[in-house]
């Protein structure tokens, strides 16, 4: 057979598959109605596992491929059923009740001292708020929980050093709402009370900043020491001979230090993303980014079929992070960011379906990110 003839056959087969796919989806919607009348749950694991085992056996050498194909078919079918029944009432109501107005927090918690990068992010996001400084990330979450601060600003990711795992673990522990975000260009300088570079023996900074400048520090042959923030490092270096801090120029000025070297980070386009968290859900009208988290059972293809549903809805994932679930060996929570808005009914339907199907699911927010 020629290529053209074979392609003609494939086209005919595809038409047949598509017709059957649409028939299957229509049938699934009817099942949803029966389930509603009988008060049955949409997900029927026994039935799904039986279908998967059957197709796997019948498909012979393509058993694994058939399993994945049908796992996806049934995920789509469940989603159509959830959408037909308007599932996820709790999430739908939370989204409906969420405030639409940008909040004007009185006080916002952040890491470190005046002049820290977190402080800069906070001032850009909430110029009118009073900053409240804390020495570590858990204290910021605690301050939001006990009302000492209306919101908390936290670094979540750096373009060269990667995710701030401790913050992700706290996000997953507290499950507060993410209400806004900002991506800041981060340029570190080497600042000291000394005036000559060769006098420096020890460099202080936050572990993330030390990581972002690891190549520079190695080249200079100086030792490094961790402290709780870049601005804290500047304060420390102001009191000790032969030391310097990796910090912002702003922090260097704050503590009266000389700038011995500029732009010392290893990557030129070094950026850090910050989020603001709060107790209440706030969804501004321009919100275009969604964050959520969930866990999946340890079975082949479970994460894959969840991610396929985002692809099927045309949603672009911008971040995925997995973190160990405390107290459960080698089980993970997944944290996801994607571009989208809950004002889009199809996106809200997907989230509502997932909220019903996945364990440890939380919708964390729909917000926009300043540049
Ligand atoms: O058989 C059912 O109960 C259905 O709802 C249909 C179906 C499927 O698409 O095959 C969908 C969801 C269930 O989890 C199991 C199977």
mmCIF file of C-alpha atoms and ligand atoms in Angstrom:
data_model
loop_
_atom_site.group_PDB
_atom_site.id
_atom_site.type_symbol
_atom_site.label_atom_id
_atom_site.label_comp_id
_atom_site.label_asym_id
_atom_site.label_seq_id
_atom_site.Cartn_x
_atom_site.Cartn_y
_atom_site.Cartn_z
ATOM 1 C CA UNK A 1 0.000 0.000 0.000
ATOM 2 C CA UNK A 2 1.172 3.531 -0.681
ATOM 3 C CA UNK A 3 1.637 6.181 2.019
ATOM 4 C CA UNK A 4 -1.464 8.013 0.755
ATOM 5 C CA UNK A 5 -3.571 4.844 0.975
ATOM 6 C CA UNK A 6 -2.355 4.084 4.495
ATOM 7 C CA UNK A 7 -3.070 7.653 5.603
ATOM 8 C CA UNK A 8 -6.561 7.379 4.154
ATOM 9 C CA UNK A 9 -7.089 4.286 6.306
ATOM 10 C CA UNK A 10 -5.799 6.082 9.388
ATOM 11 C CA UNK A 11 -8.161 8.989 8.715
ATOM 12 C CA UNK A 12 -11.114 6.605 8.521
ATOM 13 C CA UNK A 13 -10.071 4.845 11.739
ATOM 14 C CA UNK A 14 -9.680 8.237 13.471
ATOM 15 C CA UNK A 15 -13.185 9.253 12.382
ATOM 16 C CA UNK A 16 -14.493 6.028 13.870
ATOM 17 C CA UNK A 17 -12.556 6.561 17.140
ATOM 18 C CA UNK A 18 -13.823 10.124 17.406
ATOM 19 C CA UNK A 19 -17.422 9.083 16.849
ATOM 20 C CA UNK A 20 -17.085 6.415 19.546
ATOM 21 C CA UNK A 21 -15.333 8.856 21.902
ATOM 22 C CA UNK A 22 -18.218 11.327 21.601
ATOM 23 C CA UNK A 23 -20.729 8.504 22.088
ATOM 24 C CA UNK A 24 -18.848 7.357 25.208
ATOM 25 C CA UNK A 25 -18.861 10.908 26.652
ATOM 26 C CA UNK A 26 -22.598 11.281 25.987
ATOM 27 C CA UNK A 27 -23.203 7.927 27.686
ATOM 28 C CA UNK A 28 -21.072 8.998 30.686
ATOM 29 C CA UNK A 29 -23.243 12.102 31.087
ATOM 30 C CA UNK A 30 -26.324 9.892 31.225
ATOM 31 C CA UNK A 31 -24.583 7.770 33.876
ATOM 32 C CA UNK A 32 -24.055 11.009 35.851
ATOM 33 C CA UNK A 33 -27.803 11.660 35.882
ATOM 34 C CA UNK A 34 -28.521 8.118 37.110
ATOM 35 C CA UNK A 35 -25.870 8.535 39.798
ATOM 36 C CA UNK A 36 -27.428 11.831 40.879
ATOM 37 C CA UNK A 37 -30.840 10.196 41.232
ATOM 38 C CA UNK A 38 -29.403 7.269 43.195
ATOM 39 C CA UNK A 39 -27.023 9.393 45.257
ATOM 40 C CA UNK A 40 -23.974 7.427 44.021
ATOM 41 C CA UNK A 41 -20.464 8.871 43.873
ATOM 42 C CA UNK A 42 -19.059 9.647 40.429
ATOM 43 C CA UNK A 43 -15.765 7.835 40.967
ATOM 44 C CA UNK A 44 -16.073 4.061 41.035
ATOM 45 C CA UNK A 45 -12.594 2.675 41.537
ATOM 46 C CA UNK A 46 -13.584 -1.021 41.282
ATOM 47 C CA UNK A 47 -15.230 -0.436 37.913
ATOM 48 C CA UNK A 48 -12.288 1.590 36.614
ATOM 49 C CA UNK A 49 -9.689 -0.977 37.710
ATOM 50 C CA UNK A 50 -11.697 -3.750 36.049
ATOM 51 C CA UNK A 51 -11.924 -1.803 32.778
ATOM 52 C CA UNK A 52 -8.183 -1.077 32.904
ATOM 53 C CA UNK A 53 -7.274 -4.723 33.556
ATOM 54 C CA UNK A 54 -9.626 -5.918 30.785
ATOM 55 C CA UNK A 55 -8.303 -3.549 28.103
ATOM 56 C CA UNK A 56 -4.736 -4.249 29.171
ATOM 57 C CA UNK A 57 -5.263 -7.986 28.720
ATOM 58 C CA UNK A 58 -7.206 -7.660 25.461
ATOM 59 C CA UNK A 59 -4.712 -5.248 23.895
ATOM 60 C CA UNK A 60 -1.858 -7.792 24.023
ATOM 61 C CA UNK A 61 1.443 -6.130 23.134
ATOM 62 C CA UNK A 62 -0.190 -2.682 23.452
ATOM 63 C CA UNK A 63 -1.582 -3.445 26.948
ATOM 64 C CA UNK A 64 0.297 -0.611 28.692
ATOM 65 C CA UNK A 65 -0.701 1.901 26.014
ATOM 66 C CA UNK A 66 -4.362 0.805 26.184
ATOM 67 C CA UNK A 67 -4.312 1.203 29.968
ATOM 68 C CA UNK A 68 -3.101 4.816 29.687
ATOM 69 C CA UNK A 69 -5.588 5.577 26.898
ATOM 70 C CA UNK A 70 -8.518 4.271 28.941
ATOM 71 C CA UNK A 71 -7.318 5.844 32.195
ATOM 72 C CA UNK A 72 -7.448 9.178 30.348
ATOM 73 C CA UNK A 73 -10.824 8.379 28.778
ATOM 74 C CA UNK A 74 -12.303 7.680 32.196
ATOM 75 C CA UNK A 75 -10.733 10.806 33.701
ATOM 76 C CA UNK A 76 -12.372 12.869 30.919
ATOM 77 C CA UNK A 77 -15.615 11.004 31.492
ATOM 78 C CA UNK A 78 -15.513 11.760 35.241
ATOM 79 C CA UNK A 79 -14.851 15.371 34.490
ATOM 80 C CA UNK A 80 -17.867 15.602 32.179
ATOM 81 C CA UNK A 81 -19.953 13.972 34.916
ATOM 82 C CA UNK A 82 -18.742 16.418 37.581
ATOM 83 C CA UNK A 83 -19.436 19.322 35.270
ATOM 84 C CA UNK A 84 -22.948 18.024 34.445
ATOM 85 C CA UNK A 85 -23.743 17.692 38.169
ATOM 86 C CA UNK A 86 -22.080 20.968 39.199
ATOM 87 C CA UNK A 87 -19.803 19.133 41.686
ATOM 88 C CA UNK A 88 -17.399 20.848 44.029
ATOM 89 C CA UNK A 89 -20.008 22.954 45.811
ATOM 90 C CA UNK A 90 -17.630 23.915 48.583
ATOM 91 C CA UNK A 91 -15.029 25.302 46.175
ATOM 92 C CA UNK A 92 -17.664 26.983 43.971
ATOM 93 C CA UNK A 93 -19.038 28.788 47.021
ATOM 94 C CA UNK A 94 -15.601 29.781 48.282
ATOM 95 C CA UNK A 95 -14.788 31.295 44.867
ATOM 96 C CA UNK A 96 -18.145 33.070 44.764
ATOM 97 C CA UNK A 97 -17.693 34.470 48.279
ATOM 98 C CA UNK A 98 -14.054 35.555 47.732
ATOM 99 C CA UNK A 99 -13.428 39.254 47.873
ATOM 100 C CA UNK A 100 -12.811 40.895 44.487
ATOM 101 C CA UNK A 101 -11.214 44.063 45.844
ATOM 102 C CA UNK A 102 -7.474 44.464 46.237
ATOM 103 C CA UNK A 103 -6.939 44.506 49.974
ATOM 104 C CA UNK A 104 -5.259 47.319 51.827
ATOM 105 C CA UNK A 105 -3.469 45.464 54.617
ATOM 106 C CA UNK A 106 -2.428 47.519 57.630
ATOM 107 C CA UNK A 107 0.544 45.322 58.494
ATOM 108 C CA UNK A 108 2.480 42.812 56.402
ATOM 109 C CA UNK A 109 5.042 40.319 57.738
ATOM 110 C CA UNK A 110 8.310 39.557 55.979
ATOM 111 C CA UNK A 111 11.726 38.054 56.579
ATOM 112 C CA UNK A 112 14.752 39.818 57.933
ATOM 113 C CA UNK A 113 15.356 43.468 58.473
ATOM 114 C CA UNK A 114 14.820 46.759 56.716
ATOM 115 C CA UNK A 115 16.451 46.586 53.300
ATOM 116 C CA UNK A 116 16.000 42.831 52.762
ATOM 117 C CA UNK A 117 14.791 41.657 49.354
ATOM 118 C CA UNK A 118 11.575 40.511 51.045
ATOM 119 C CA UNK A 119 11.151 44.070 52.312
ATOM 120 C CA UNK A 120 11.589 45.382 48.762
ATOM 121 C CA UNK A 121 8.951 42.925 47.465
ATOM 122 C CA UNK A 122 6.604 43.920 50.304
ATOM 123 C CA UNK A 123 7.052 47.665 49.592
ATOM 124 C CA UNK A 124 6.331 47.144 45.881
ATOM 125 C CA UNK A 125 3.200 45.070 46.566
ATOM 126 C CA UNK A 126 1.871 47.048 49.545
ATOM 127 C CA UNK A 127 3.542 50.487 49.659
ATOM 128 C CA UNK A 128 1.134 51.777 52.314
ATOM 129 C CA UNK A 129 1.380 48.848 54.731
ATOM 130 C CA UNK A 130 3.498 48.756 57.867
ATOM 131 C CA UNK A 131 6.225 46.096 57.459
ATOM 132 C CA UNK A 132 6.702 43.729 60.402
ATOM 133 C CA UNK A 133 10.001 41.845 60.363
ATOM 134 C CA UNK A 134 10.517 38.257 61.516
ATOM 135 C CA UNK A 135 13.706 36.171 61.781
ATOM 136 C CA UNK A 136 12.380 33.054 60.009
ATOM 137 C CA UNK A 137 9.629 31.748 57.712
ATOM 138 C CA UNK A 138 7.597 29.813 60.372
ATOM 139 C CA UNK A 139 7.204 33.037 62.391
ATOM 140 C CA UNK A 140 5.702 34.777 59.332
ATOM 141 C CA UNK A 141 3.066 32.044 58.934
ATOM 142 C CA UNK A 142 2.385 32.154 62.677
ATOM 143 C CA UNK A 143 1.955 35.961 62.509
ATOM 144 C CA UNK A 144 -0.657 35.603 59.741
ATOM 145 C CA UNK A 145 -2.395 32.866 61.712
ATOM 146 C CA UNK A 146 -2.603 34.784 64.970
ATOM 147 C CA UNK A 147 -3.507 38.091 63.314
ATOM 148 C CA UNK A 148 -0.278 39.902 64.235
ATOM 149 C CA UNK A 149 -0.027 40.647 60.491
ATOM 150 C CA UNK A 150 -2.778 40.852 57.874
ATOM 151 C CA UNK A 151 -0.582 39.279 55.195
ATOM 152 C CA UNK A 152 2.872 37.716 54.857
ATOM 153 C CA UNK A 153 5.322 38.131 51.976
ATOM 154 C CA UNK A 154 7.603 35.174 51.210
ATOM 155 C CA UNK A 155 10.211 34.237 48.598
ATOM 156 C CA UNK A 156 9.210 31.028 46.824
ATOM 157 C CA UNK A 157 11.639 30.574 43.974
ATOM 158 C CA UNK A 158 14.850 31.931 42.522
ATOM 159 C CA UNK A 159 15.742 31.629 38.862
ATOM 160 C CA UNK A 160 19.130 30.085 39.590
ATOM 161 C CA UNK A 161 18.890 28.551 43.094
ATOM 162 C CA UNK A 162 15.395 27.063 42.569
ATOM 163 C CA UNK A 163 12.528 26.627 45.008
ATOM 164 C CA UNK A 164 12.602 27.684 48.644
ATOM 165 C CA UNK A 165 11.579 24.284 49.994
ATOM 166 C CA UNK A 166 10.934 25.482 53.533
ATOM 167 C CA UNK A 167 8.332 27.956 52.261
ATOM 168 C CA UNK A 168 6.597 25.302 50.139
ATOM 169 C CA UNK A 169 6.433 23.014 53.186
ATOM 170 C CA UNK A 170 4.798 25.818 55.197
ATOM 171 C CA UNK A 171 2.376 26.651 52.354
ATOM 172 C CA UNK A 172 1.319 22.990 52.368
ATOM 173 C CA UNK A 173 1.058 22.919 56.158
ATOM 174 C CA UNK A 174 -1.021 26.088 56.649
ATOM 175 C CA UNK A 175 -2.874 26.194 53.289
ATOM 176 C CA UNK A 176 -3.433 29.962 53.484
ATOM 177 C CA UNK A 177 -4.568 31.808 50.362
ATOM 178 C CA UNK A 178 -2.073 33.300 47.954
ATOM 179 C CA UNK A 179 -3.383 36.799 47.224
ATOM 180 C CA UNK A 180 -0.657 38.384 45.085
ATOM 181 C CA UNK A 181 2.850 37.795 43.740
ATOM 182 C CA UNK A 182 5.832 39.676 42.376
ATOM 183 C CA UNK A 183 8.990 38.717 40.517
ATOM 184 C CA UNK A 184 12.002 40.895 41.441
ATOM 185 C CA UNK A 185 15.309 41.229 39.700
ATOM 186 C CA UNK A 186 17.907 40.372 42.356
ATOM 187 C CA UNK A 187 21.361 41.911 42.103
ATOM 188 C CA UNK A 188 23.665 41.171 44.995
ATOM 189 C CA UNK A 189 26.613 43.303 45.956
ATOM 190 C CA UNK A 190 29.520 42.510 48.243
ATOM 191 C CA UNK A 191 29.379 45.089 51.038
ATOM 192 C CA UNK A 192 31.706 45.603 53.965
ATOM 193 C CA UNK A 193 33.011 48.088 56.555
ATOM 194 C CA UNK A 194 36.422 47.399 54.965
ATOM 195 C CA UNK A 195 37.454 49.331 51.895
ATOM 196 C CA UNK A 196 39.543 46.714 50.048
ATOM 197 C CA UNK A 197 38.323 43.435 48.565
ATOM 198 C CA UNK A 198 41.475 41.502 49.533
ATOM 199 C CA UNK A 199 40.798 42.176 53.239
ATOM 200 C CA UNK A 200 37.661 40.027 53.212
ATOM 201 C CA UNK A 201 37.937 36.572 54.797
ATOM 202 C CA UNK A 202 34.309 35.659 55.556
ATOM 203 C CA UNK A 203 31.134 36.456 53.652
ATOM 204 C CA UNK A 204 27.740 36.369 55.378
ATOM 205 C CA UNK A 205 24.368 35.950 53.748
ATOM 206 C CA UNK A 206 21.103 34.039 53.562
ATOM 207 C CA UNK A 207 21.687 30.465 52.250
ATOM 208 C CA UNK A 208 19.758 31.279 49.041
ATOM 209 C CA UNK A 209 21.979 34.285 48.269
ATOM 210 C CA UNK A 210 25.132 32.249 49.066
ATOM 211 C CA UNK A 211 23.899 29.635 46.578
ATOM 212 C CA UNK A 212 23.193 32.295 43.928
ATOM 213 C CA UNK A 213 26.786 33.582 44.270
ATOM 214 C CA UNK A 214 28.526 30.208 44.860
ATOM 215 C CA UNK A 215 30.725 30.550 41.738
ATOM 216 C CA UNK A 216 31.843 34.076 42.666
ATOM 217 C CA UNK A 217 32.699 33.077 46.258
ATOM 218 C CA UNK A 218 34.700 30.058 45.046
ATOM 219 C CA UNK A 219 36.675 32.227 42.655
ATOM 220 C CA UNK A 220 37.478 34.686 45.467
ATOM 221 C CA UNK A 221 38.474 31.836 47.815
ATOM 222 C CA UNK A 222 36.610 33.275 50.814
ATOM 223 C CA UNK A 223 34.681 31.273 53.384
ATOM 224 C CA UNK A 224 30.954 31.776 53.784
ATOM 225 C CA UNK A 225 28.599 31.743 56.768
ATOM 226 C CA UNK A 226 24.808 31.528 56.724
ATOM 227 C CA UNK A 227 22.521 33.980 58.457
ATOM 228 C CA UNK A 228 18.785 34.514 58.500
ATOM 229 C CA UNK A 229 18.509 37.243 55.837
ATOM 230 C CA UNK A 230 20.620 39.316 53.459
ATOM 231 C CA UNK A 231 19.874 42.470 55.444
ATOM 232 C CA UNK A 232 20.774 40.597 58.662
ATOM 233 C CA UNK A 233 24.093 39.746 56.996
ATOM 234 C CA UNK A 234 24.698 43.438 56.268
ATOM 235 C CA UNK A 235 24.006 44.295 59.907
ATOM 236 C CA UNK A 236 26.420 41.564 61.060
ATOM 237 C CA UNK A 237 29.154 42.622 58.633
ATOM 238 C CA UNK A 238 28.836 46.209 59.891
ATOM 239 C CA UNK A 239 30.031 45.020 63.304
ATOM 240 C CA UNK A 240 32.923 42.724 62.309
ATOM 241 C CA UNK A 241 36.294 43.400 60.712
ATOM 242 C CA UNK A 242 37.400 41.394 57.664
ATOM 243 C CA UNK A 243 33.850 40.306 56.840
ATOM 244 C CA UNK A 244 31.404 41.241 54.105
ATOM 245 C CA UNK A 245 27.766 40.608 53.278
ATOM 246 C CA UNK A 246 26.030 39.548 50.078
ATOM 247 C CA UNK A 247 23.030 41.848 50.069
ATOM 248 C CA UNK A 248 21.201 44.541 48.085
ATOM 249 C CA UNK A 249 22.735 47.991 47.634
ATOM 250 C CA UNK A 250 19.782 49.233 49.638
ATOM 251 C CA UNK A 251 20.741 47.038 52.617
ATOM 252 C CA UNK A 252 24.406 48.094 52.289
ATOM 253 C CA UNK A 253 23.350 51.755 52.526
ATOM 254 C CA UNK A 254 21.037 50.959 55.449
ATOM 255 C CA UNK A 255 23.995 49.706 57.535
ATOM 256 C CA UNK A 256 26.596 52.179 56.250
ATOM 257 C CA UNK A 257 28.695 49.614 54.358
ATOM 258 C CA UNK A 258 31.071 50.194 51.455
ATOM 259 C CA UNK A 259 30.197 48.429 48.235
ATOM 260 C CA UNK A 260 33.311 46.456 47.217
ATOM 261 C CA UNK A 261 31.810 44.680 44.211
ATOM 262 C CA UNK A 262 28.516 44.842 42.305
ATOM 263 C CA UNK A 263 26.364 42.262 40.458
ATOM 264 C CA UNK A 264 28.191 39.305 41.978
ATOM 265 C CA UNK A 265 25.427 36.716 41.401
ATOM 266 C CA UNK A 266 26.413 33.873 39.063
ATOM 267 C CA UNK A 267 23.489 34.395 36.704
ATOM 268 C CA UNK A 268 22.824 37.741 35.034
ATOM 269 C CA UNK A 269 19.045 37.469 34.837
ATOM 270 C CA UNK A 270 18.801 36.465 38.515
ATOM 271 C CA UNK A 271 15.178 36.873 39.673
ATOM 272 C CA UNK A 272 13.255 35.861 42.764
ATOM 273 C CA UNK A 273 9.511 35.293 42.917
ATOM 274 C CA UNK A 274 7.636 36.323 46.058
ATOM 275 C CA UNK A 275 4.051 35.597 47.090
ATOM 276 C CA UNK A 276 1.750 37.292 49.586
ATOM 277 C CA UNK A 277 -0.346 34.983 51.762
ATOM 278 C CA UNK A 278 -3.416 35.730 53.857
ATOM 279 C CA UNK A 279 -6.172 33.969 55.746
ATOM 280 C CA UNK A 280 -8.935 34.995 53.332
ATOM 281 C CA UNK A 281 -9.423 34.235 49.679
ATOM 282 C CA UNK A 282 -9.101 37.297 47.465
ATOM 283 C CA UNK A 283 -9.531 37.037 43.700
ATOM 284 C CA UNK A 284 -8.849 40.346 41.933
ATOM 285 C CA UNK A 285 -10.629 40.837 38.574
ATOM 286 C CA UNK A 286 -7.347 40.656 36.581
ATOM 287 C CA UNK A 287 -6.174 37.443 38.304
ATOM 288 C CA UNK A 288 -4.376 35.206 35.803
ATOM 289 C CA UNK A 289 -2.471 32.680 37.847
ATOM 290 C CA UNK A 290 -3.847 29.779 39.888
ATOM 291 C CA UNK A 291 -2.113 27.730 42.604
ATOM 292 C CA UNK A 292 -3.308 24.468 44.096
ATOM 293 C CA UNK A 293 -2.039 21.324 45.785
ATOM 294 C CA UNK A 294 -3.046 17.685 46.026
ATOM 295 C CA UNK A 295 -1.758 14.147 46.558
ATOM 296 C CA UNK A 296 -2.203 11.101 44.315
ATOM 297 C CA UNK A 297 -2.115 7.394 45.206
ATOM 298 C CA UNK A 298 1.089 5.462 44.447
ATOM 299 C CA UNK A 299 -0.097 3.790 41.218
ATOM 300 C CA UNK A 300 1.197 3.898 37.662
ATOM 301 C CA UNK A 301 -0.092 6.894 35.752
ATOM 302 C CA UNK A 302 -2.045 8.632 38.553
ATOM 303 C CA UNK A 303 -0.094 11.899 38.381
ATOM 304 C CA UNK A 304 0.076 11.682 34.600
ATOM 305 C CA UNK A 305 -3.717 11.461 34.217
ATOM 306 C CA UNK A 306 -4.234 14.437 36.535
ATOM 307 C CA UNK A 307 -1.758 16.514 34.515
ATOM 308 C CA UNK A 308 -3.378 15.361 31.245
ATOM 309 C CA UNK A 309 -6.595 17.048 32.388
ATOM 310 C CA UNK A 310 -4.853 20.415 32.497
ATOM 311 C CA UNK A 311 -3.527 19.790 29.000
ATOM 312 C CA UNK A 312 -7.005 18.756 27.813
ATOM 313 C CA UNK A 313 -8.383 22.075 29.127
ATOM 314 C CA UNK A 314 -5.628 23.998 27.316
ATOM 315 C CA UNK A 315 -4.084 25.187 30.621
ATOM 316 C CA UNK A 316 -0.377 25.946 30.768
ATOM 317 C CA UNK A 317 1.417 24.690 33.900
ATOM 318 C CA UNK A 318 4.096 27.131 35.053
ATOM 319 C CA UNK A 319 5.372 25.205 38.065
ATOM 320 C CA UNK A 320 5.159 21.804 39.682
ATOM 321 C CA UNK A 321 6.795 20.961 42.968
ATOM 322 C CA UNK A 322 6.605 17.798 45.042
ATOM 323 C CA UNK A 323 7.230 17.836 48.779
ATOM 324 C CA UNK A 324 7.235 14.956 51.266
ATOM 325 C CA UNK A 325 4.078 14.602 53.365
ATOM 326 C CA UNK A 326 5.168 14.884 57.038
ATOM 327 C CA UNK A 327 4.958 11.557 58.840
ATOM 328 C CA UNK A 328 4.412 9.490 55.682
ATOM 329 C CA UNK A 329 7.537 7.965 54.226
ATOM 330 C CA UNK A 330 8.034 8.667 50.524
ATOM 331 C CA UNK A 331 4.532 10.025 49.938
ATOM 332 C CA UNK A 332 4.243 13.451 48.389
ATOM 333 C CA UNK A 333 2.037 16.501 48.082
ATOM 334 C CA UNK A 334 2.155 18.152 44.673
ATOM 335 C CA UNK A 335 2.041 21.920 44.367
ATOM 336 C CA UNK A 336 1.002 23.378 40.990
ATOM 337 C CA UNK A 337 0.912 26.859 39.428
ATOM 338 C CA UNK A 338 -0.796 27.452 36.102
ATOM 339 C CA UNK A 339 -2.013 30.361 34.000
ATOM 340 C CA UNK A 340 -5.753 30.799 34.227
ATOM 341 C CA UNK A 341 -8.742 32.363 35.912
ATOM 342 C CA UNK A 342 -11.620 30.868 37.879
ATOM 343 C CA UNK A 343 -13.856 33.334 36.007
ATOM 344 C CA UNK A 344 -13.530 30.878 33.116
ATOM 345 C CA UNK A 345 -16.280 28.275 33.738
ATOM 346 C CA UNK A 346 -14.267 25.412 32.197
ATOM 347 C CA UNK A 347 -11.306 26.090 34.481
ATOM 348 C CA UNK A 348 -13.585 26.297 37.523
ATOM 349 C CA UNK A 349 -15.258 23.012 36.478
ATOM 350 C CA UNK A 350 -11.854 21.302 36.287
ATOM 351 C CA UNK A 351 -10.848 22.589 39.729
ATOM 352 C CA UNK A 352 -14.183 21.561 41.222
ATOM 353 C CA UNK A 353 -13.862 18.064 39.723
ATOM 354 C CA UNK A 354 -10.331 17.733 41.105
ATOM 355 C CA UNK A 355 -11.448 19.039 44.495
ATOM 356 C CA UNK A 356 -13.902 16.120 44.687
ATOM 357 C CA UNK A 357 -11.536 13.459 43.381
ATOM 358 C CA UNK A 358 -8.135 14.160 44.874
ATOM 359 C CA UNK A 359 -7.017 13.720 48.463
ATOM 360 C CA UNK A 360 -5.287 16.577 50.290
ATOM 361 C CA UNK A 361 -6.590 18.980 47.614
ATOM 362 C CA UNK A 362 -6.548 22.726 48.298
ATOM 363 C CA UNK A 363 -7.274 25.588 45.960
ATOM 364 C CA UNK A 364 -4.624 28.074 47.106
ATOM 365 C CA UNK A 365 -5.574 31.142 45.109
ATOM 366 C CA UNK A 366 -6.104 33.030 41.869
ATOM 367 C CA UNK A 367 -3.983 36.179 41.702
ATOM 368 C CA UNK A 368 -1.723 38.132 39.404
ATOM 369 C CA UNK A 369 2.051 38.483 39.485
ATOM 370 C CA UNK A 370 3.761 41.874 39.157
ATOM 371 C CA UNK A 371 7.054 42.085 37.263
HETATM 372 O O1 LIG B 1 -19.383 3.106 35.311
HETATM 373 C C1 LIG B 1 -19.508 4.182 35.901
HETATM 374 O O2 LIG B 1 -19.933 4.233 37.087
HETATM 375 C C2 LIG B 1 -19.167 5.440 35.248
HETATM 376 O O3 LIG B 1 -19.438 6.475 35.773
HETATM 377 C C3 LIG B 1 -18.426 5.416 33.960
HETATM 378 C C4 LIG B 1 -16.928 5.505 34.141
HETATM 379 C C5 LIG B 1 -16.310 5.355 32.724
HETATM 380 O O4 LIG B 1 -16.080 6.371 32.097
HETATM 381 O O5 LIG B 1 -16.152 4.226 32.270
HETATM 382 C C6 LIG B 1 -16.587 6.820 34.742
HETATM 383 C C7 LIG B 1 -16.386 6.988 36.080
HETATM 384 C C8 LIG B 1 -16.295 5.888 37.033
HETATM 385 O O6 LIG B 1 -15.235 6.066 37.938
HETATM 386 C C9 LIG B 1 -16.216 4.581 36.366
HETATM 387 C C10 LIG B 1 -16.444 4.415 35.031
#
